[in-house]
């Protein structure tokens, strides 16, 4: 395969690259805000949509709905990936943000169990699955778009802005959840307060849609359209048949990354309030400060990846997961707000390294013609296992064993798995801009 060779970026392209990166990253911010709101108000949703005498059963049901979004993410990856690899990254990104905004807004308008009975949780599941479908395409599209705009020696840094602004999206979700929990009586929160974060998705989504309509497609995608081969007619089939090893690698590192994400920054909100006894306001505040810390660390890790390579950043991340996770959870379990905040902050360090390393590495496994599909599908399959099953498994095992260190054991296991995967399947790559699929 001949890959178009792009000239060294001139000033005009650098300006366009920064604009394109900002627009793509802002969309990811909104996507992750919309997607994460559910996790931060899960305890309230359990009351609204799954009333019953056993709060653990209600929470488990709510987390099952949370996990349902991950089941359809690979389908979204195939759909939006095909759209992005055939029609352009920009077209896919416009479609995915529209889909997510509609799903989140309708969730905020959904009547509860008391109003429409069993239809309420059914509709909640369907809307949650629509959110997951959208997210399945957003990651691959935004990552490929930014990667293809950035200069080779800046790609790791620019792409790291995706997981960085995702933290800001989660931070906004956690912040609004904390504000609502602190200012509202529990009855008002259950009656209508939980809707506010979901309904904010409407103006945010419209703003992002307008921004994405004003940018052009990536130069690499435009260049490949001018080659004799052109775009892939069946990108998903091509990924499966021509790049199975690349797909396995991306799926594996995504699995570890998503366990860190959804255990370490989403499930912990429920963990603090329902397991460790903090108030919902305290729990949301701790998570908010932690994810803002992550938003600062991830670009630093991305810049480090530009210098030493994403593989080494990943190795450091996995070693750190094994080394610091149990001490960090020991601090969280002391019942002190300050120690809980410091403990989660300690756990954010391997998390930030893992985010930057994963996003920096997985884009280099595929050529331009199937990059959107390959990254989106591999990342989504890893998310099904790591993100969809992780919070539910942690909740179930804590309930069954009474051991509050279960989430720590899961994260240590993820770090060990990452060390095995990277050590055995990701070969050394001293030049971060080179293509690993070759």
CSV table of C-alpha atoms in Angstrom, one decimal:
chain,number,residue,atom,x,y,z
A,1,UNK,CA,0.0,0.0,0.0
A,2,UNK,CA,1.2,3.5,-0.9
A,3,UNK,CA,0.6,6.1,1.8
A,4,UNK,CA,0.5,9.7,0.8
A,5,UNK,CA,3.6,11.6,2.0
A,6,UNK,CA,2.7,15.0,3.5
A,7,UNK,CA,4.9,18.0,3.4
A,8,UNK,CA,6.3,19.6,6.5
A,9,UNK,CA,3.4,21.6,7.8
A,10,UNK,CA,3.5,25.3,6.9
A,11,UNK,CA,2.1,28.1,9.1
A,12,UNK,CA,-1.3,28.0,7.5
A,13,UNK,CA,-1.6,24.2,8.1
A,14,UNK,CA,-0.4,24.6,11.7
A,15,UNK,CA,-3.1,27.2,12.3
A,16,UNK,CA,-5.8,24.9,10.8
A,17,UNK,CA,-4.4,21.9,12.8
A,18,UNK,CA,-4.9,23.8,16.0
A,19,UNK,CA,-8.4,24.8,15.1
A,20,UNK,CA,-9.3,21.3,14.0
A,21,UNK,CA,-7.8,19.9,17.2
A,22,UNK,CA,-9.8,22.3,19.3
A,23,UNK,CA,-13.1,21.5,17.5
A,24,UNK,CA,-12.6,17.7,17.7
A,25,UNK,CA,-11.5,17.9,21.3
A,26,UNK,CA,-14.5,20.1,22.3
A,27,UNK,CA,-16.8,17.5,20.8
A,28,UNK,CA,-15.1,14.8,22.9
A,29,UNK,CA,-15.6,17.0,25.9
A,30,UNK,CA,-19.3,17.0,25.3
A,31,UNK,CA,-19.5,13.3,24.4
A,32,UNK,CA,-17.8,12.4,27.7
A,33,UNK,CA,-19.9,14.8,29.7
A,34,UNK,CA,-23.1,13.3,28.3
A,35,UNK,CA,-21.8,9.8,28.7
A,36,UNK,CA,-20.5,10.2,32.2
A,37,UNK,CA,-23.5,12.0,33.8
A,38,UNK,CA,-25.3,8.7,34.1
A,39,UNK,CA,-22.5,7.2,36.2
A,40,UNK,CA,-22.3,10.2,38.6
A,41,UNK,CA,-26.1,10.2,39.3
A,42,UNK,CA,-26.4,6.4,39.3
A,43,UNK,CA,-27.4,6.2,42.9
A,44,UNK,CA,-30.3,8.6,42.3
A,45,UNK,CA,-31.4,6.9,39.1
A,46,UNK,CA,-31.6,3.6,41.0
A,47,UNK,CA,-34.3,5.2,43.1
A,48,UNK,CA,-36.2,6.9,40.2
A,49,UNK,CA,-36.1,3.9,37.8
A,50,UNK,CA,-35.7,0.8,40.0
A,51,UNK,CA,-37.7,1.4,43.2
A,52,UNK,CA,-37.4,-1.5,45.7
A,53,UNK,CA,-36.6,-2.5,49.2
A,54,UNK,CA,-33.0,-3.5,48.5
A,55,UNK,CA,-30.8,-0.5,47.5
A,56,UNK,CA,-28.0,-2.8,46.4
A,57,UNK,CA,-30.3,-4.5,43.9
A,58,UNK,CA,-31.4,-1.1,42.6
A,59,UNK,CA,-27.8,0.0,42.2
A,60,UNK,CA,-26.9,-3.2,40.4
A,61,UNK,CA,-29.8,-2.7,38.0
A,62,UNK,CA,-28.7,0.9,37.4
A,63,UNK,CA,-25.1,-0.2,36.7
A,64,UNK,CA,-26.4,-2.9,34.3
A,65,UNK,CA,-28.1,-0.1,32.3
A,66,UNK,CA,-24.8,1.8,32.5
A,67,UNK,CA,-23.0,-1.3,31.1
A,68,UNK,CA,-25.6,-1.7,28.3
A,69,UNK,CA,-24.1,1.3,26.6
A,70,UNK,CA,-20.9,-0.6,26.1
A,71,UNK,CA,-22.5,-3.6,24.4
A,72,UNK,CA,-23.5,-1.5,21.4
A,73,UNK,CA,-20.3,0.5,21.2
A,74,UNK,CA,-18.6,-1.9,18.7
A,75,UNK,CA,-21.7,-1.5,16.5
A,76,UNK,CA,-21.3,2.3,16.7
A,77,UNK,CA,-17.6,1.9,15.9
A,78,UNK,CA,-18.4,-0.1,12.7
A,79,UNK,CA,-21.2,2.3,11.6
A,80,UNK,CA,-19.3,5.6,12.3
A,81,UNK,CA,-16.0,4.0,11.3
A,82,UNK,CA,-17.3,3.2,7.9
A,83,UNK,CA,-18.8,6.7,7.6
A,84,UNK,CA,-15.5,8.2,8.6
A,85,UNK,CA,-13.2,6.0,6.4
A,86,UNK,CA,-15.5,6.4,3.3
A,87,UNK,CA,-17.0,9.9,3.6
A,88,UNK,CA,-14.6,11.6,5.9
A,89,UNK,CA,-13.7,12.1,9.6
A,90,UNK,CA,-15.7,15.4,9.7
A,91,UNK,CA,-18.9,13.7,8.5
A,92,UNK,CA,-18.6,11.0,11.1
A,93,UNK,CA,-17.9,13.5,13.9
A,94,UNK,CA,-21.0,15.6,12.9
A,95,UNK,CA,-23.2,12.5,13.0
A,96,UNK,CA,-21.8,11.2,16.3
A,97,UNK,CA,-22.3,14.4,18.3
A,98,UNK,CA,-25.8,14.8,17.0
A,99,UNK,CA,-26.7,11.2,18.1
A,100,UNK,CA,-25.2,11.7,21.6
A,101,UNK,CA,-26.9,15.1,22.1
A,102,UNK,CA,-30.4,13.7,21.2
A,103,UNK,CA,-29.9,10.6,23.5
A,104,UNK,CA,-28.8,12.7,26.5
A,105,UNK,CA,-31.5,15.3,26.1
A,106,UNK,CA,-34.3,12.6,25.9
A,107,UNK,CA,-32.9,10.9,29.0
A,108,UNK,CA,-33.3,14.2,30.9
A,109,UNK,CA,-37.0,14.3,29.8
A,110,UNK,CA,-37.8,10.6,30.6
A,111,UNK,CA,-40.5,10.0,33.1
A,112,UNK,CA,-39.6,7.7,36.0
A,113,UNK,CA,-41.0,4.4,37.2
A,114,UNK,CA,-43.7,6.1,39.3
A,115,UNK,CA,-45.1,7.8,36.2
A,116,UNK,CA,-45.0,5.1,33.5
A,117,UNK,CA,-44.0,1.9,35.3
A,118,UNK,CA,-41.8,-0.7,33.7
A,119,UNK,CA,-41.6,1.3,30.5
A,120,UNK,CA,-39.4,3.8,32.3
A,121,UNK,CA,-36.4,1.5,32.8
A,122,UNK,CA,-36.9,0.0,29.3
A,123,UNK,CA,-36.7,3.5,27.7
A,124,UNK,CA,-33.7,4.3,29.9
A,125,UNK,CA,-31.9,1.2,28.5
A,126,UNK,CA,-32.7,2.2,24.9
A,127,UNK,CA,-31.4,5.8,25.3
A,128,UNK,CA,-28.4,4.6,27.2
A,129,UNK,CA,-27.6,2.2,24.3
A,130,UNK,CA,-28.0,5.1,21.9
A,131,UNK,CA,-25.4,7.0,23.9
A,132,UNK,CA,-23.0,4.0,23.7
A,133,UNK,CA,-23.6,3.7,20.0
A,134,UNK,CA,-22.6,7.3,19.5
A,135,UNK,CA,-19.5,7.0,21.7
A,136,UNK,CA,-18.3,4.0,19.8
A,137,UNK,CA,-17.7,6.3,16.8
A,138,UNK,CA,-16.6,9.5,18.5
A,139,UNK,CA,-13.2,8.2,19.9
A,140,UNK,CA,-12.0,6.7,16.6
A,141,UNK,CA,-13.1,9.7,14.6
A,142,UNK,CA,-11.8,12.4,16.9
A,143,UNK,CA,-8.5,10.6,17.4
A,144,UNK,CA,-7.9,9.9,13.7
A,145,UNK,CA,-8.9,13.5,12.8
A,146,UNK,CA,-6.4,15.1,15.2
A,147,UNK,CA,-3.7,12.6,14.4
A,148,UNK,CA,-4.0,13.3,10.7
A,149,UNK,CA,-3.8,17.1,11.2
A,150,UNK,CA,-0.9,17.2,13.6
A,151,UNK,CA,2.8,17.4,12.7
A,152,UNK,CA,4.4,13.9,13.3
A,153,UNK,CA,6.5,15.1,16.2
A,154,UNK,CA,3.5,16.7,17.9
A,155,UNK,CA,0.9,13.9,17.4
A,156,UNK,CA,1.2,12.3,20.8
A,157,UNK,CA,0.7,15.6,22.5
A,158,UNK,CA,-2.2,16.7,20.3
A,159,UNK,CA,-4.0,13.4,20.5
A,160,UNK,CA,-3.5,13.4,24.3
A,161,UNK,CA,-5.9,16.3,24.4
A,162,UNK,CA,-8.8,13.9,23.7
A,163,UNK,CA,-8.5,12.0,27.0
A,164,UNK,CA,-7.6,15.3,28.7
A,165,UNK,CA,-10.7,17.1,27.7
A,166,UNK,CA,-12.7,13.9,28.4
A,167,UNK,CA,-11.7,14.5,32.0
A,168,UNK,CA,-13.0,18.0,31.8
A,169,UNK,CA,-16.3,16.6,30.5
A,170,UNK,CA,-16.4,14.1,33.3
A,171,UNK,CA,-15.4,16.9,35.7
A,172,UNK,CA,-18.3,19.0,34.6
A,173,UNK,CA,-20.7,16.1,35.1
A,174,UNK,CA,-19.3,15.3,38.5
A,175,UNK,CA,-19.3,19.0,39.4
A,176,UNK,CA,-23.0,19.4,38.5
A,177,UNK,CA,-23.8,16.2,40.4
A,178,UNK,CA,-22.0,17.5,43.4
A,179,UNK,CA,-23.7,20.9,43.2
A,180,UNK,CA,-27.1,19.3,42.9
A,181,UNK,CA,-26.5,16.9,45.8
A,182,UNK,CA,-25.2,19.7,48.0
A,183,UNK,CA,-27.9,22.2,47.3
A,184,UNK,CA,-31.0,20.1,47.0
A,185,UNK,CA,-33.0,17.9,49.4
A,186,UNK,CA,-32.9,14.2,48.5
A,187,UNK,CA,-36.5,14.3,47.5
A,188,UNK,CA,-36.0,17.2,45.0
A,189,UNK,CA,-32.9,15.5,43.6
A,190,UNK,CA,-34.9,12.4,42.9
A,191,UNK,CA,-37.9,14.3,41.6
A,192,UNK,CA,-36.2,16.6,39.1
A,193,UNK,CA,-32.7,17.6,40.1
A,194,UNK,CA,-31.0,14.7,38.4
A,195,UNK,CA,-32.5,15.9,35.0
A,196,UNK,CA,-30.5,19.2,34.9
A,197,UNK,CA,-27.1,17.7,33.9
A,198,UNK,CA,-28.7,15.6,31.1
A,199,UNK,CA,-30.7,18.6,29.7
A,200,UNK,CA,-27.5,20.7,29.5
A,201,UNK,CA,-26.5,18.4,26.7
A,202,UNK,CA,-28.9,20.2,24.3
A,203,UNK,CA,-27.2,23.6,24.2
A,204,UNK,CA,-23.7,22.1,24.4
A,205,UNK,CA,-24.5,19.7,21.5
A,206,UNK,CA,-25.9,22.5,19.3
A,207,UNK,CA,-22.8,24.6,19.9
A,208,UNK,CA,-20.4,21.7,19.0
A,209,UNK,CA,-22.5,20.9,15.9
A,210,UNK,CA,-22.1,24.4,14.6
A,211,UNK,CA,-18.3,24.3,15.2
A,212,UNK,CA,-17.9,21.0,13.4
A,213,UNK,CA,-19.8,22.2,10.4
A,214,UNK,CA,-17.2,25.0,10.0
A,215,UNK,CA,-14.0,22.9,9.8
A,216,UNK,CA,-12.6,20.9,6.8
A,217,UNK,CA,-11.6,17.3,6.7
A,218,UNK,CA,-8.1,16.1,7.6
A,219,UNK,CA,-5.4,16.5,5.0
A,220,UNK,CA,-4.4,12.8,5.1
A,221,UNK,CA,-8.0,11.8,4.3
A,222,UNK,CA,-8.2,14.3,1.5
A,223,UNK,CA,-4.9,13.1,0.2
A,224,UNK,CA,-5.8,9.4,0.1
A,225,UNK,CA,-8.9,10.3,-2.0
A,226,UNK,CA,-6.5,11.5,-4.7
A,227,UNK,CA,-4.6,8.2,-4.9
A,228,UNK,CA,-5.4,5.4,-7.3
A,229,UNK,CA,-6.7,3.1,-4.5
A,230,UNK,CA,-8.8,5.8,-2.8
A,231,UNK,CA,-10.8,5.1,0.3
A,232,UNK,CA,-11.6,1.6,1.5
A,233,UNK,CA,-14.9,0.2,0.2
A,234,UNK,CA,-15.3,-2.2,3.2
A,235,UNK,CA,-13.1,-0.8,6.0
A,236,UNK,CA,-14.4,-3.2,8.7
A,237,UNK,CA,-13.7,-6.3,6.5
A,238,UNK,CA,-10.3,-4.9,5.7
A,239,UNK,CA,-9.4,-4.4,9.4
A,240,UNK,CA,-10.4,-8.0,10.2
A,241,UNK,CA,-8.6,-9.6,7.2
A,242,UNK,CA,-5.5,-7.4,6.8
A,243,UNK,CA,-4.8,-6.1,10.3
A,244,UNK,CA,-5.9,-8.8,12.8
A,245,UNK,CA,-2.8,-8.4,14.9
A,246,UNK,CA,-3.2,-4.6,15.1
A,247,UNK,CA,-6.8,-5.1,16.1
A,248,UNK,CA,-5.8,-7.5,18.9
A,249,UNK,CA,-3.2,-5.1,20.2
A,250,UNK,CA,-5.5,-2.1,20.2
A,251,UNK,CA,-8.3,-4.1,21.9
A,252,UNK,CA,-5.9,-5.3,24.6
A,253,UNK,CA,-4.5,-1.9,25.6
A,254,UNK,CA,-8.0,-0.4,25.4
A,255,UNK,CA,-9.3,-3.1,27.9
A,256,UNK,CA,-6.7,-1.9,30.4
A,257,UNK,CA,-7.3,1.7,29.7
A,258,UNK,CA,-11.1,1.4,30.2
A,259,UNK,CA,-10.8,-0.5,33.4
A,260,UNK,CA,-8.7,2.4,34.7
A,261,UNK,CA,-11.2,4.9,33.4
A,262,UNK,CA,-14.5,3.4,34.6
A,263,UNK,CA,-13.3,1.9,37.9
A,264,UNK,CA,-10.9,4.7,38.8
A,265,UNK,CA,-12.8,7.8,37.7
A,266,UNK,CA,-16.6,6.9,37.3
A,267,UNK,CA,-17.4,4.0,39.6
A,268,UNK,CA,-15.4,5.6,42.5
A,269,UNK,CA,-18.2,8.2,42.8
A,270,UNK,CA,-20.6,5.3,43.7
A,271,UNK,CA,-17.8,3.6,45.7
A,272,UNK,CA,-17.3,6.7,47.9
A,273,UNK,CA,-21.0,7.3,48.6
A,274,UNK,CA,-22.4,3.8,48.8
A,275,UNK,CA,-19.5,1.7,50.1
A,276,UNK,CA,-17.3,4.1,52.1
A,277,UNK,CA,-20.1,6.2,53.6
A,278,UNK,CA,-19.3,9.7,52.2
A,279,UNK,CA,-22.2,11.9,51.3
A,280,UNK,CA,-23.0,12.2,47.6
A,281,UNK,CA,-21.8,15.8,47.6
A,282,UNK,CA,-18.4,14.8,49.1
A,283,UNK,CA,-18.1,11.8,46.7
A,284,UNK,CA,-18.7,14.0,43.6
A,285,UNK,CA,-16.4,16.7,44.9
A,286,UNK,CA,-13.5,14.2,45.4
A,287,UNK,CA,-14.0,12.8,41.9
A,288,UNK,CA,-14.3,16.2,40.4
A,289,UNK,CA,-10.9,17.4,41.8
A,290,UNK,CA,-9.3,14.1,40.8
A,291,UNK,CA,-10.4,14.3,37.2
A,292,UNK,CA,-9.3,17.9,36.9
A,293,UNK,CA,-5.9,16.8,38.1
A,294,UNK,CA,-6.0,14.1,35.4
A,295,UNK,CA,-6.8,16.7,32.8
A,296,UNK,CA,-3.6,18.5,33.7
A,297,UNK,CA,-1.4,15.4,33.8
A,298,UNK,CA,-2.5,13.8,30.6
A,299,UNK,CA,-1.1,16.4,28.2
A,300,UNK,CA,2.2,16.3,30.1
A,301,UNK,CA,2.2,12.5,29.6
A,302,UNK,CA,1.3,13.1,25.9
A,303,UNK,CA,4.3,15.4,25.5
A,304,UNK,CA,6.5,12.7,27.2
A,305,UNK,CA,5.2,10.3,24.6
A,306,UNK,CA,6.3,12.6,21.8
A,307,UNK,CA,9.8,12.4,23.2
A,308,UNK,CA,10.2,8.8,24.3
A,309,UNK,CA,7.4,6.9,22.5
A,310,UNK,CA,4.0,5.7,23.6
A,311,UNK,CA,5.1,2.2,24.4
A,312,UNK,CA,7.4,3.4,27.2
A,313,UNK,CA,4.7,5.6,28.6
A,314,UNK,CA,2.4,2.6,28.7
A,315,UNK,CA,4.9,0.5,30.4
A,316,UNK,CA,5.4,3.1,33.1
A,317,UNK,CA,1.6,3.4,33.5
A,318,UNK,CA,1.2,-0.3,34.0
A,319,UNK,CA,4.1,-0.5,36.5
A,320,UNK,CA,2.5,2.4,38.4
A,321,UNK,CA,-0.9,0.7,38.5
A,322,UNK,CA,0.7,-2.4,40.2
A,323,UNK,CA,2.7,-0.3,42.6
A,324,UNK,CA,0.4,2.5,43.8
A,325,UNK,CA,-3.2,1.3,43.5
A,326,UNK,CA,-3.5,-0.6,46.8
A,327,UNK,CA,-1.8,2.2,48.8
A,328,UNK,CA,-4.1,4.7,47.2
A,329,UNK,CA,-7.2,2.7,48.1
A,330,UNK,CA,-5.8,2.3,51.7
A,331,UNK,CA,-5.9,6.0,52.0
A,332,UNK,CA,-9.4,6.2,50.6
A,333,UNK,CA,-10.7,3.7,53.2
A,334,UNK,CA,-9.6,5.8,56.2
A,335,UNK,CA,-12.9,7.8,56.3
A,336,UNK,CA,-11.2,11.1,55.9
A,337,UNK,CA,-12.2,13.5,53.0
A,338,UNK,CA,-8.6,14.8,52.7
A,339,UNK,CA,-7.0,11.3,52.7
A,340,UNK,CA,-9.6,10.1,50.2
A,341,UNK,CA,-8.8,13.0,47.9
A,342,UNK,CA,-5.0,12.3,48.2
A,343,UNK,CA,-5.5,8.6,47.7
A,344,UNK,CA,-7.5,9.1,44.5
A,345,UNK,CA,-5.0,11.7,43.4
A,346,UNK,CA,-2.3,9.1,43.7
A,347,UNK,CA,-4.3,6.7,41.6
A,348,UNK,CA,-4.6,9.4,38.9
A,349,UNK,CA,-0.9,9.2,38.1
A,350,UNK,CA,-0.9,5.8,36.4
A,351,UNK,CA,-4.3,6.6,35.0
A,352,UNK,CA,-2.9,9.8,33.2
A,353,UNK,CA,0.1,7.9,31.8
A,354,UNK,CA,-2.2,5.1,30.6
A,355,UNK,CA,-4.6,7.5,28.8
A,356,UNK,CA,-1.8,9.3,27.0
A,357,UNK,CA,0.1,6.2,26.1
A,358,UNK,CA,-3.0,4.3,24.8
A,359,UNK,CA,-4.2,7.1,22.6
A,360,UNK,CA,-0.7,7.8,21.3
A,361,UNK,CA,-0.1,4.2,20.4
A,362,UNK,CA,-3.3,2.9,19.0
A,363,UNK,CA,-3.5,5.3,16.1
A,364,UNK,CA,-0.2,4.1,14.7
A,365,UNK,CA,-1.4,0.5,14.2
A,366,UNK,CA,-3.5,1.4,11.1
A,367,UNK,CA,-3.0,3.2,7.8
A,368,UNK,CA,-5.2,6.2,6.9
A,369,UNK,CA,-7.8,4.3,4.8
A,370,UNK,CA,-9.0,2.1,7.8
A,371,UNK,CA,-7.7,4.1,10.8
A,372,UNK,CA,-11.1,5.4,12.0
A,373,UNK,CA,-12.7,1.9,11.9
A,374,UNK,CA,-9.7,0.1,13.3
A,375,UNK,CA,-9.2,2.4,16.3
A,376,UNK,CA,-12.9,2.8,17.0
A,377,UNK,CA,-13.7,-0.9,16.9
A,378,UNK,CA,-10.7,-2.1,18.8
A,379,UNK,CA,-11.2,0.6,21.5
A,380,UNK,CA,-14.9,-0.2,21.7
A,381,UNK,CA,-14.4,-3.9,22.2
A,382,UNK,CA,-11.9,-3.2,25.0
A,383,UNK,CA,-14.5,-0.8,26.5
A,384,UNK,CA,-17.2,-3.5,26.5
A,385,UNK,CA,-15.1,-5.6,28.8
A,386,UNK,CA,-13.3,-3.0,30.8
A,387,UNK,CA,-15.9,-0.3,31.1
A,388,UNK,CA,-19.1,-2.2,30.8
A,389,UNK,CA,-18.3,-5.1,33.1
A,390,UNK,CA,-15.8,-3.4,35.5
A,391,UNK,CA,-18.2,-1.3,37.6
A,392,UNK,CA,-20.8,-4.0,37.9
A,393,UNK,CA,-18.2,-6.6,38.8
A,394,UNK,CA,-16.7,-4.4,41.5
A,395,UNK,CA,-20.1,-3.7,43.0
A,396,UNK,CA,-21.1,-7.4,43.0
A,397,UNK,CA,-17.8,-8.6,44.5
A,398,UNK,CA,-17.9,-6.0,47.2
A,399,UNK,CA,-21.4,-7.0,48.1
A,400,UNK,CA,-20.5,-10.7,48.1
A,401,UNK,CA,-17.2,-10.5,49.9
A,402,UNK,CA,-17.5,-7.3,52.0
A,403,UNK,CA,-13.9,-6.5,50.9
A,404,UNK,CA,-13.7,-2.8,50.0
A,405,UNK,CA,-10.4,-3.3,48.3
A,406,UNK,CA,-12.0,-5.2,45.4
A,407,UNK,CA,-11.6,-2.2,42.9
A,408,UNK,CA,-7.9,-1.9,43.8
A,409,UNK,CA,-7.4,-5.6,43.1
A,410,UNK,CA,-9.1,-5.2,39.7
A,411,UNK,CA,-6.8,-2.2,38.8
A,412,UNK,CA,-3.7,-4.1,39.9
A,413,UNK,CA,-4.8,-7.0,37.7
A,414,UNK,CA,-5.3,-4.6,34.8
A,415,UNK,CA,-1.8,-3.2,35.3
A,416,UNK,CA,-0.3,-6.7,35.3
A,417,UNK,CA,-2.3,-7.6,32.1
A,418,UNK,CA,-1.0,-4.4,30.4
A,419,UNK,CA,2.6,-5.3,31.2
A,420,UNK,CA,2.1,-8.7,29.7
A,421,UNK,CA,0.4,-7.4,26.6
A,422,UNK,CA,2.9,-4.6,25.9
A,423,UNK,CA,5.9,-6.8,26.7
A,424,UNK,CA,4.7,-9.5,24.4
A,425,UNK,CA,2.9,-7.8,21.5
A,426,UNK,CA,3.9,-4.2,21.1
A,427,UNK,CA,7.4,-4.1,19.7
A,428,UNK,CA,9.7,-1.3,20.5
A,429,UNK,CA,9.2,1.9,18.5
A,430,UNK,CA,11.8,4.6,19.0
A,431,UNK,CA,10.1,6.9,16.4
A,432,UNK,CA,6.6,7.7,17.7
A,433,UNK,CA,5.6,9.0,14.3
A,434,UNK,CA,6.3,5.7,12.5
A,435,UNK,CA,3.6,3.3,11.5
A,436,UNK,CA,3.4,0.3,13.8
A,437,UNK,CA,1.3,-1.7,11.3
A,438,UNK,CA,4.1,-2.0,8.8
